[in-house]
Amino acid sequence: YMNITSLDQMIHDTVAKYLKKQLIVAGNWKMNMTVQEGMNFLEKIGNTDANVIIFPPYTTLALLAGEMRKRGIHYGPQNFHFLDKGAYTGEISIPMIRELGCGFLLAGHSERRQYYNETDDILQKKVVKGVSSGFQVVLCIGENLEERKSGKWRNRLAEQMILDLKDLGHHELDSVLIAYEPVWAIGTGVSASIEEIEETHCFLKAFMRKIFGRELPILYGGSVNENNALKIGACSVVDGFLIGGASLDPDKFLKIIEISKRV
Ligand code: PEP
């Protein structure tokens, strides 16, 4: 007879073989984490071979880029301009970001759309600039509560995808990841339900097949934490997470990283 431990191992290996997908774990630090706080955080995270991306604020990004690289963590800014330089006070450009060895760019977060008037028109320019400069762009899209309740969410998401990804070639689409973030679930502590996430990601994937002839990876964002990540990540249409609040706590973030490796 086979002992229980080896049977257990065999089941584990078989399941792992069929279900293995390494989820992407992206953390958006927003306007949090000084350099010192970021350093303490990274020391707790240690080295990782998971798919981890962190979007720190600029000062922390600049000073901790090397520390993140050393640990196997991918990184990038939370925003960027579509021009290389000029009289745009307070903005940051692609050449500045390139200097830091960033691989990823975050674009179109709902807070930027809402508080800084980032329109689909501006975002389209940013996405083209980002991918043509060799970066992976994480483009955030999402509907508001009214659009969710009235059933108009499909139209809103379709509109964002069409406008923001306009004029991208097939090859350029290789560098785009979508983060589906329902605005009503961001920072509220209440994520969308599994059914809502599945339905929405399925809709997005079908829509992409129709307009681009292919699917792009989709991260889910909106109150993901160490307790709901396993269930959300287990959905076959979820390719990873974009995490705000829980990405600020190294213990919670580490738990989510662990989950990302064994879903
Ligand atoms: C976000 O802002 O991208 C986000 C998902 O935030 P939170 O996880 O805090 O809801």
PDB file of C-alpha atoms and ligand atoms in Angstrom:
ATOM      1  CA  TYR A   1       0.000   0.000   0.000  1.00  0.00           C
ATOM      2  CA  MET A   2       1.009   3.514  -0.617  1.00  0.00           C
ATOM      3  CA  ASN A   3       1.338   5.506   2.544  1.00  0.00           C
ATOM      4  CA  ILE A   4      -0.874   8.497   3.092  1.00  0.00           C
ATOM      5  CA  THR A   5       1.942  11.005   2.761  1.00  0.00           C
ATOM      6  CA  SER A   6       3.008   9.842  -0.680  1.00  0.00           C
ATOM      7  CA  LEU A   7      -0.603   9.568  -1.813  1.00  0.00           C
ATOM      8  CA  ASP A   8      -1.124  13.073  -0.576  1.00  0.00           C
ATOM      9  CA  GLN A   9       1.959  14.201  -2.448  1.00  0.00           C
ATOM     10  CA  MET A  10       0.792  12.463  -5.616  1.00  0.00           C
ATOM     11  CA  ILE A  11      -2.598  14.141  -5.490  1.00  0.00           C
ATOM     12  CA  HIS A  12      -0.944  17.444  -4.784  1.00  0.00           C
ATOM     13  CA  ASP A  13       1.423  17.058  -7.756  1.00  0.00           C
ATOM     14  CA  THR A  14      -1.369  16.005 -10.100  1.00  0.00           C
ATOM     15  CA  VAL A  15      -3.616  18.840  -9.056  1.00  0.00           C
ATOM     16  CA  ALA A  16      -0.713  21.253  -9.234  1.00  0.00           C
ATOM     17  CA  LYS A  17       0.142  20.049 -12.744  1.00  0.00           C
ATOM     18  CA  TYR A  18      -3.341  20.673 -14.032  1.00  0.00           C
ATOM     19  CA  LEU A  19      -4.177  23.760 -12.101  1.00  0.00           C
ATOM     20  CA  LYS A  20      -0.837  25.460 -11.982  1.00  0.00           C
ATOM     21  CA  LYS A  21      -1.039  29.050 -12.941  1.00  0.00           C
ATOM     22  CA  GLN A  22       1.228  31.606 -11.419  1.00  0.00           C
ATOM     23  CA  LEU A  23      -0.920  34.584 -10.686  1.00  0.00           C
ATOM     24  CA  ILE A  24       0.425  38.105 -10.968  1.00  0.00           C
ATOM     25  CA  VAL A  25       0.460  40.009  -7.691  1.00  0.00           C
ATOM     26  CA  ALA A  26       0.630  43.760  -8.274  1.00  0.00           C
ATOM     27  CA  GLY A  27       0.707  46.232  -5.395  1.00  0.00           C
ATOM     28  CA  ASN A  28      -0.299  49.860  -5.815  1.00  0.00           C
ATOM     29  CA  TRP A  29       1.127  51.839  -2.928  1.00  0.00           C
ATOM     30  CA  LYS A  30      -0.629  55.082  -3.985  1.00  0.00           C
ATOM     31  CA  MET A  31       0.568  58.044  -1.858  1.00  0.00           C
ATOM     32  CA  ASN A  32       1.900  55.796   0.902  1.00  0.00           C
ATOM     33  CA  MET A  33       5.334  54.442   1.897  1.00  0.00           C
ATOM     34  CA  THR A  34       8.272  56.714   2.504  1.00  0.00           C
ATOM     35  CA  VAL A  35      11.666  55.359   1.478  1.00  0.00           C
ATOM     36  CA  GLN A  36      12.268  54.158   5.031  1.00  0.00           C
ATOM     37  CA  GLU A  37       8.873  52.471   5.252  1.00  0.00           C
ATOM     38  CA  GLY A  38       9.395  50.916   1.821  1.00  0.00           C
ATOM     39  CA  MET A  39      12.769  49.560   2.901  1.00  0.00           C
ATOM     40  CA  ASN A  40      11.266  47.974   6.013  1.00  0.00           C
ATOM     41  CA  PHE A  41       8.557  46.442   3.844  1.00  0.00           C
ATOM     42  CA  LEU A  42      11.051  44.965   1.353  1.00  0.00           C
ATOM     43  CA  GLU A  43      13.159  43.510   4.131  1.00  0.00           C
ATOM     44  CA  LYS A  44      10.126  41.596   5.336  1.00  0.00           C
ATOM     45  CA  ILE A  45       9.230  40.401   1.837  1.00  0.00           C
ATOM     46  CA  GLY A  46      12.737  39.085   1.098  1.00  0.00           C
ATOM     47  CA  ASN A  47      13.522  37.459  -2.253  1.00  0.00           C
ATOM     48  CA  THR A  48      10.732  36.114  -4.398  1.00  0.00           C
ATOM     49  CA  ASP A  49      10.350  34.002  -7.506  1.00  0.00           C
ATOM     50  CA  ALA A  50       6.637  34.807  -7.783  1.00  0.00           C
ATOM     51  CA  ASN A  51       5.209  37.326 -10.267  1.00  0.00           C
ATOM     52  CA  VAL A  52       5.279  40.384  -8.068  1.00  0.00           C
ATOM     53  CA  ILE A  53       5.042  43.981  -9.263  1.00  0.00           C
ATOM     54  CA  ILE A  54       5.077  47.031  -6.985  1.00  0.00           C
ATOM     55  CA  PHE A  55       4.049  50.552  -7.958  1.00  0.00           C
ATOM     56  CA  PRO A  56       5.577  52.854  -5.303  1.00  0.00           C
ATOM     57  CA  PRO A  57       5.395  56.654  -5.227  1.00  0.00           C
ATOM     58  CA  TYR A  58       8.186  58.281  -7.282  1.00  0.00           C
ATOM     59  CA  THR A  59      10.668  59.083  -4.508  1.00  0.00           C
ATOM     60  CA  THR A  60      10.448  55.619  -3.031  1.00  0.00           C
ATOM     61  CA  LEU A  61      10.563  54.107  -6.515  1.00  0.00           C
ATOM     62  CA  ALA A  62      13.770  55.948  -7.353  1.00  0.00           C
ATOM     63  CA  LEU A  63      15.588  55.130  -4.158  1.00  0.00           C
ATOM     64  CA  LEU A  64      14.429  51.525  -3.800  1.00  0.00           C
ATOM     65  CA  ALA A  65      14.581  50.382  -7.441  1.00  0.00           C
ATOM     66  CA  GLY A  66      17.815  48.498  -6.811  1.00  0.00           C
ATOM     67  CA  GLU A  67      16.435  46.877  -3.675  1.00  0.00           C
ATOM     68  CA  MET A  68      13.381  45.647  -5.555  1.00  0.00           C
ATOM     69  CA  ARG A  69      15.427  44.340  -8.464  1.00  0.00           C
ATOM     70  CA  LYS A  70      17.723  42.473  -6.065  1.00  0.00           C
ATOM     71  CA  ARG A  71      14.704  40.705  -4.582  1.00  0.00           C
ATOM     72  CA  GLY A  72      13.198  39.670  -7.915  1.00  0.00           C
ATOM     73  CA  ILE A  73      10.356  42.173  -7.639  1.00  0.00           C
ATOM     74  CA  HIS A  74       9.206  44.027 -10.754  1.00  0.00           C
ATOM     75  CA  TYR A  75       8.399  47.688 -10.357  1.00  0.00           C
ATOM     76  CA  GLY A  76       7.205  50.857 -12.012  1.00  0.00           C
ATOM     77  CA  PRO A  77       5.513  54.226 -11.499  1.00  0.00           C
ATOM     78  CA  GLN A  78       1.833  54.849 -10.808  1.00  0.00           C
ATOM     79  CA  ASN A  79       1.628  57.399 -13.610  1.00  0.00           C
ATOM     80  CA  PHE A  80       3.699  58.882 -16.459  1.00  0.00           C
ATOM     81  CA  HIS A  81       3.425  61.501 -19.192  1.00  0.00           C
ATOM     82  CA  PHE A  82       3.123  60.667 -22.881  1.00  0.00           C
ATOM     83  CA  LEU A  83       5.774  63.250 -23.843  1.00  0.00           C
ATOM     84  CA  ASP A  84       9.506  62.850 -23.211  1.00  0.00           C
ATOM     85  CA  LYS A  85      10.126  66.275 -21.705  1.00  0.00           C
ATOM     86  CA  GLY A  86       8.936  69.846 -21.526  1.00  0.00           C
ATOM     87  CA  ALA A  87       7.137  72.455 -19.454  1.00  0.00           C
ATOM     88  CA  TYR A  88       4.767  70.142 -17.568  1.00  0.00           C
ATOM     89  CA  THR A  89       5.257  70.932 -13.898  1.00  0.00           C
ATOM     90  CA  GLY A  90       4.811  67.973 -11.620  1.00  0.00           C
ATOM     91  CA  GLU A  91       4.915  65.356 -14.367  1.00  0.00           C
ATOM     92  CA  ILE A  92       7.363  62.520 -14.956  1.00  0.00           C
ATOM     93  CA  SER A  93       8.492  61.102 -18.297  1.00  0.00           C
ATOM     94  CA  ILE A  94       9.375  57.749 -19.817  1.00  0.00           C
ATOM     95  CA  PRO A  95      13.152  58.486 -20.102  1.00  0.00           C
ATOM     96  CA  MET A  96      13.176  59.278 -16.356  1.00  0.00           C
ATOM     97  CA  ILE A  97      11.388  56.054 -15.605  1.00  0.00           C
ATOM     98  CA  ARG A  98      13.605  54.033 -17.934  1.00  0.00           C
ATOM     99  CA  GLU A  99      16.659  55.214 -16.034  1.00  0.00           C
ATOM    100  CA  LEU A 100      15.374  53.400 -12.958  1.00  0.00           C
ATOM    101  CA  GLY A 101      15.137  50.061 -14.756  1.00  0.00           C
ATOM    102  CA  CYS A 102      11.354  49.853 -14.478  1.00  0.00           C
ATOM    103  CA  GLY A 103       9.614  47.153 -16.481  1.00  0.00           C
ATOM    104  CA  PHE A 104       6.004  48.087 -15.780  1.00  0.00           C
ATOM    105  CA  LEU A 105       3.778  51.159 -15.918  1.00  0.00           C
ATOM    106  CA  LEU A 106       0.424  51.662 -14.255  1.00  0.00           C
ATOM    107  CA  ALA A 107      -2.072  53.623 -16.340  1.00  0.00           C
ATOM    108  CA  GLY A 108      -5.608  54.839 -15.866  1.00  0.00           C
ATOM    109  CA  HIS A 109      -6.154  54.097 -12.207  1.00  0.00           C
ATOM    110  CA  SER A 110      -9.643  55.251 -11.242  1.00  0.00           C
ATOM    111  CA  GLU A 111      -8.188  57.775  -8.777  1.00  0.00           C
ATOM    112  CA  ARG A 112      -6.248  59.396 -11.617  1.00  0.00           C
ATOM    113  CA  ARG A 113      -9.308  59.380 -13.830  1.00  0.00           C
ATOM    114  CA  GLN A 114     -11.426  60.849 -11.040  1.00  0.00           C
ATOM    115  CA  TYR A 115      -9.127  63.373  -9.313  1.00  0.00           C
ATOM    116  CA  TYR A 116      -6.744  64.342 -12.115  1.00  0.00           C
ATOM    117  CA  ASN A 117      -9.082  64.354 -15.079  1.00  0.00           C
ATOM    118  CA  GLU A 118      -7.295  61.573 -16.861  1.00  0.00           C
ATOM    119  CA  THR A 119      -9.512  61.002 -19.870  1.00  0.00           C
ATOM    120  CA  ASP A 120      -9.636  58.059 -22.262  1.00  0.00           C
ATOM    121  CA  ASP A 121      -8.092  60.346 -24.842  1.00  0.00           C
ATOM    122  CA  ILE A 122      -5.055  61.063 -22.655  1.00  0.00           C
ATOM    123  CA  LEU A 123      -4.826  57.420 -21.658  1.00  0.00           C
ATOM    124  CA  GLN A 124      -4.734  56.277 -25.247  1.00  0.00           C
ATOM    125  CA  LYS A 125      -1.645  58.459 -25.767  1.00  0.00           C
ATOM    126  CA  LYS A 126      -0.070  57.118 -22.594  1.00  0.00           C
ATOM    127  CA  VAL A 127      -0.649  53.472 -23.471  1.00  0.00           C
ATOM    128  CA  VAL A 128       0.823  53.904 -26.969  1.00  0.00           C
ATOM    129  CA  LYS A 129       3.806  55.755 -25.514  1.00  0.00           C
ATOM    130  CA  GLY A 130       4.355  53.133 -22.826  1.00  0.00           C
ATOM    131  CA  VAL A 131       4.227  50.047 -25.013  1.00  0.00           C
ATOM    132  CA  SER A 132       6.164  51.593 -27.879  1.00  0.00           C
ATOM    133  CA  SER A 133       8.868  52.463 -25.345  1.00  0.00           C
ATOM    134  CA  GLY A 134       9.183  48.800 -24.383  1.00  0.00           C
ATOM    135  CA  PHE A 135       7.252  48.688 -21.107  1.00  0.00           C
ATOM    136  CA  GLN A 136       4.482  46.398 -19.934  1.00  0.00           C
ATOM    137  CA  VAL A 137       1.459  48.585 -19.261  1.00  0.00           C
ATOM    138  CA  VAL A 138      -1.131  47.676 -16.646  1.00  0.00           C
ATOM    139  CA  LEU A 139      -4.230  49.521 -17.820  1.00  0.00           C
ATOM    140  CA  CYS A 140      -6.956  49.959 -15.213  1.00  0.00           C
ATOM    141  CA  ILE A 141     -10.572  49.993 -16.286  1.00  0.00           C
ATOM    142  CA  GLY A 142     -13.734  49.810 -14.214  1.00  0.00           C
ATOM    143  CA  GLU A 143     -17.298  50.960 -13.880  1.00  0.00           C
ATOM    144  CA  ASN A 144     -18.851  53.036 -11.101  1.00  0.00           C
ATOM    145  CA  LEU A 145     -21.668  51.935  -8.837  1.00  0.00           C
ATOM    146  CA  GLU A 146     -24.384  53.538 -10.884  1.00  0.00           C
ATOM    147  CA  GLU A 147     -23.121  51.810 -14.029  1.00  0.00           C
ATOM    148  CA  ARG A 148     -22.984  48.483 -12.216  1.00  0.00           C
ATOM    149  CA  LYS A 149     -26.498  48.829 -10.816  1.00  0.00           C
ATOM    150  CA  SER A 150     -28.084  50.013 -14.053  1.00  0.00           C
ATOM    151  CA  GLY A 151     -26.437  47.243 -16.056  1.00  0.00           C
ATOM    152  CA  LYS A 152     -24.432  49.725 -18.118  1.00  0.00           C
ATOM    153  CA  TRP A 153     -21.121  48.305 -16.913  1.00  0.00           C
ATOM    154  CA  ARG A 154     -20.589  46.306 -20.102  1.00  0.00           C
ATOM    155  CA  ASN A 155     -20.865  49.460 -22.212  1.00  0.00           C
ATOM    156  CA  ARG A 156     -18.525  51.395 -19.960  1.00  0.00           C
ATOM    157  CA  LEU A 157     -15.847  48.674 -19.944  1.00  0.00           C
ATOM    158  CA  ALA A 158     -16.144  48.141 -23.690  1.00  0.00           C
ATOM    159  CA  GLU A 159     -15.815  51.867 -24.230  1.00  0.00           C
ATOM    160  CA  GLN A 160     -12.698  52.099 -22.059  1.00  0.00           C
ATOM    161  CA  MET A 161     -11.038  49.196 -23.857  1.00  0.00           C
ATOM    162  CA  ILE A 162     -11.833  50.527 -27.316  1.00  0.00           C
ATOM    163  CA  LEU A 163     -10.738  54.098 -26.557  1.00  0.00           C
ATOM    164  CA  ASP A 164      -7.696  53.382 -24.370  1.00  0.00           C
ATOM    165  CA  LEU A 165      -6.257  50.659 -26.616  1.00  0.00           C
ATOM    166  CA  LYS A 166      -6.984  52.365 -29.910  1.00  0.00           C
ATOM    167  CA  ASP A 167      -4.270  52.081 -32.602  1.00  0.00           C
ATOM    168  CA  LEU A 168      -2.307  49.319 -30.887  1.00  0.00           C
ATOM    169  CA  GLY A 169      -0.977  46.622 -33.193  1.00  0.00           C
ATOM    170  CA  HIS A 170      -1.233  42.908 -32.446  1.00  0.00           C
ATOM    171  CA  HIS A 171       2.373  42.819 -31.314  1.00  0.00           C
ATOM    172  CA  GLU A 172       1.957  45.868 -29.071  1.00  0.00           C
ATOM    173  CA  LEU A 173      -0.976  44.230 -27.334  1.00  0.00           C
ATOM    174  CA  ASP A 174       1.521  41.671 -25.995  1.00  0.00           C
ATOM    175  CA  SER A 175       2.669  44.416 -23.639  1.00  0.00           C
ATOM    176  CA  VAL A 176      -0.736  45.243 -22.167  1.00  0.00           C
ATOM    177  CA  LEU A 177      -2.343  43.782 -19.071  1.00  0.00           C
ATOM    178  CA  ILE A 178      -5.828  44.829 -18.020  1.00  0.00           C
ATOM    179  CA  ALA A 179      -6.685  45.491 -14.388  1.00  0.00           C
ATOM    180  CA  TYR A 180     -10.433  45.264 -13.920  1.00  0.00           C
ATOM    181  CA  GLU A 181     -11.188  47.428 -10.905  1.00  0.00           C
ATOM    182  CA  PRO A 182     -14.831  48.181 -10.161  1.00  0.00           C
ATOM    183  CA  VAL A 183     -14.650  51.686  -8.691  1.00  0.00           C
ATOM    184  CA  TRP A 184     -17.221  50.762  -6.036  1.00  0.00           C
ATOM    185  CA  ALA A 185     -14.975  47.981  -4.719  1.00  0.00           C
ATOM    186  CA  ILE A 186     -11.749  50.004  -4.424  1.00  0.00           C
ATOM    187  CA  GLY A 187     -10.740  50.754  -0.860  1.00  0.00           C
ATOM    188  CA  THR A 188     -14.179  49.814   0.460  1.00  0.00           C
ATOM    189  CA  GLY A 189     -13.228  46.526   2.086  1.00  0.00           C
ATOM    190  CA  VAL A 190     -15.914  44.821   0.025  1.00  0.00           C
ATOM    191  CA  SER A 191     -14.686  43.132  -3.132  1.00  0.00           C
ATOM    192  CA  ALA A 192     -16.942  42.284  -6.043  1.00  0.00           C
ATOM    193  CA  SER A 193     -18.507  38.831  -5.596  1.00  0.00           C
ATOM    194  CA  ILE A 194     -16.954  35.801  -7.255  1.00  0.00           C
ATOM    195  CA  GLU A 195     -19.942  35.660  -9.610  1.00  0.00           C
ATOM    196  CA  GLU A 196     -19.502  39.323 -10.577  1.00  0.00           C
ATOM    197  CA  ILE A 197     -15.766  38.862 -11.117  1.00  0.00           C
ATOM    198  CA  GLU A 198     -16.281  35.751 -13.247  1.00  0.00           C
ATOM    199  CA  GLU A 199     -19.035  37.300 -15.308  1.00  0.00           C
ATOM    200  CA  THR A 200     -17.089  40.501 -15.896  1.00  0.00           C
ATOM    201  CA  HIS A 201     -13.766  38.843 -16.751  1.00  0.00           C
ATOM    202  CA  CYS A 202     -15.572  36.437 -19.109  1.00  0.00           C
ATOM    203  CA  PHE A 203     -17.254  39.380 -20.773  1.00  0.00           C
ATOM    204  CA  LEU A 204     -13.915  41.208 -21.115  1.00  0.00           C
ATOM    205  CA  LYS A 205     -12.143  38.157 -22.536  1.00  0.00           C
ATOM    206  CA  ALA A 206     -14.932  37.535 -25.049  1.00  0.00           C
ATOM    207  CA  PHE A 207     -14.946  41.188 -26.028  1.00  0.00           C
ATOM    208  CA  MET A 208     -11.165  41.142 -26.536  1.00  0.00           C
ATOM    209  CA  ARG A 209     -11.396  38.071 -28.736  1.00  0.00           C
ATOM    210  CA  LYS A 210     -13.950  39.897 -30.815  1.00  0.00           C
ATOM    211  CA  ILE A 211     -12.142  43.213 -31.242  1.00  0.00           C
ATOM    212  CA  PHE A 212      -8.470  42.200 -30.948  1.00  0.00           C
ATOM    213  CA  GLY A 213      -8.704  38.569 -32.016  1.00  0.00           C
ATOM    214  CA  ARG A 214      -7.026  37.548 -28.768  1.00  0.00           C
ATOM    215  CA  GLU A 215      -7.239  37.730 -25.000  1.00  0.00           C
ATOM    216  CA  LEU A 216      -5.105  39.842 -22.703  1.00  0.00           C
ATOM    217  CA  PRO A 217      -4.372  38.892 -19.092  1.00  0.00           C
ATOM    218  CA  ILE A 218      -6.816  40.413 -16.602  1.00  0.00           C
ATOM    219  CA  LEU A 219      -5.969  41.228 -13.013  1.00  0.00           C
ATOM    220  CA  TYR A 220      -8.809  41.798 -10.592  1.00  0.00           C
ATOM    221  CA  GLY A 221      -8.575  44.762  -8.209  1.00  0.00           C
ATOM    222  CA  GLY A 222     -10.891  46.036  -5.510  1.00  0.00           C
ATOM    223  CA  SER A 223     -10.479  45.074  -1.860  1.00  0.00           C
ATOM    224  CA  VAL A 224      -8.387  41.973  -2.502  1.00  0.00           C
ATOM    225  CA  ASN A 225      -6.906  40.738   0.756  1.00  0.00           C
ATOM    226  CA  GLU A 226      -5.202  37.701   2.284  1.00  0.00           C
ATOM    227  CA  ASN A 227      -8.589  36.138   3.052  1.00  0.00           C
ATOM    228  CA  ASN A 228     -10.364  36.413  -0.310  1.00  0.00           C
ATOM    229  CA  ALA A 229      -7.344  36.046  -2.645  1.00  0.00           C
ATOM    230  CA  LEU A 230      -7.509  32.263  -2.835  1.00  0.00           C
ATOM    231  CA  LYS A 231     -11.134  32.190  -3.916  1.00  0.00           C
ATOM    232  CA  ILE A 232     -10.744  35.037  -6.388  1.00  0.00           C
ATOM    233  CA  GLY A 233      -7.464  33.667  -7.765  1.00  0.00           C
ATOM    234  CA  ALA A 234      -9.008  30.241  -8.259  1.00  0.00           C
ATOM    235  CA  CYS A 235     -11.324  31.622 -10.976  1.00  0.00           C
ATOM    236  CA  SER A 236      -9.900  30.459 -14.288  1.00  0.00           C
ATOM    237  CA  VAL A 237     -10.532  33.883 -15.848  1.00  0.00           C
ATOM    238  CA  VAL A 238      -8.522  35.745 -13.186  1.00  0.00           C
ATOM    239  CA  ASP A 239      -4.830  36.126 -14.049  1.00  0.00           C
ATOM    240  CA  GLY A 240      -3.771  38.016 -10.954  1.00  0.00           C
ATOM    241  CA  PHE A 241      -4.536  40.856  -8.585  1.00  0.00           C
ATOM    242  CA  LEU A 242      -4.006  44.588  -8.308  1.00  0.00           C
ATOM    243  CA  ILE A 243      -3.927  45.378  -4.633  1.00  0.00           C
ATOM    244  CA  GLY A 244      -4.093  48.702  -2.796  1.00  0.00           C
ATOM    245  CA  GLY A 245      -4.634  48.516   0.969  1.00  0.00           C
ATOM    246  CA  ALA A 246      -3.353  44.976   1.521  1.00  0.00           C
ATOM    247  CA  SER A 247      -0.159  45.741  -0.424  1.00  0.00           C
ATOM    248  CA  LEU A 248       0.940  48.096   2.362  1.00  0.00           C
ATOM    249  CA  ASP A 249       1.134  45.370   4.992  1.00  0.00           C
ATOM    250  CA  PRO A 250       4.056  42.989   4.381  1.00  0.00           C
ATOM    251  CA  ASP A 251       2.396  40.110   6.254  1.00  0.00           C
ATOM    252  CA  LYS A 252      -0.800  40.351   4.215  1.00  0.00           C
ATOM    253  CA  PHE A 253       1.089  40.889   0.974  1.00  0.00           C
ATOM    254  CA  LEU A 254       3.315  37.870   1.656  1.00  0.00           C
ATOM    255  CA  LYS A 255       0.252  35.697   2.246  1.00  0.00           C
ATOM    256  CA  ILE A 256      -1.179  36.778  -1.088  1.00  0.00           C
ATOM    257  CA  ILE A 257       2.162  36.057  -2.788  1.00  0.00           C
ATOM    258  CA  GLU A 258       2.102  32.557  -1.317  1.00  0.00           C
ATOM    259  CA  ILE A 259      -1.448  32.057  -2.563  1.00  0.00           C
ATOM    260  CA  SER A 260      -0.412  33.216  -6.040  1.00  0.00           C
ATOM    261  CA  LYS A 261       2.044  30.339  -6.271  1.00  0.00           C
ATOM    262  CA  ARG A 262      -0.301  27.552  -5.335  1.00  0.00           C
ATOM    263  CA  VAL A 263      -3.643  28.435  -6.860  1.00  0.00           C
TER     264      VAL A 263
HETATM  265  C1  PEP B   1      -6.512  49.912  -6.053  1.00  0.00           C
HETATM  266  O1  PEP B   1      -6.599  51.083  -5.752  1.00  0.00           O
HETATM  267  O2  PEP B   1      -5.937  49.576  -7.102  1.00  0.00           O
HETATM  268  C2  PEP B   1      -7.123  48.931  -5.166  1.00  0.00           C
HETATM  269  C3  PEP B   1      -7.508  47.803  -5.671  1.00  0.00           C
HETATM  270  O3  PEP B   1      -7.262  49.290  -3.854  1.00  0.00           O
HETATM  271  P1  PEP B   1      -7.796  48.352  -2.653  1.00  0.00           P
HETATM  272  O4  PEP B   1      -7.112  47.016  -2.787  1.00  0.00           O
HETATM  273  O5  PEP B   1      -7.410  49.058  -1.415  1.00  0.00           O
HETATM  274  O6  PEP B   1      -9.265  48.228  -2.833  1.00  0.00           O
END
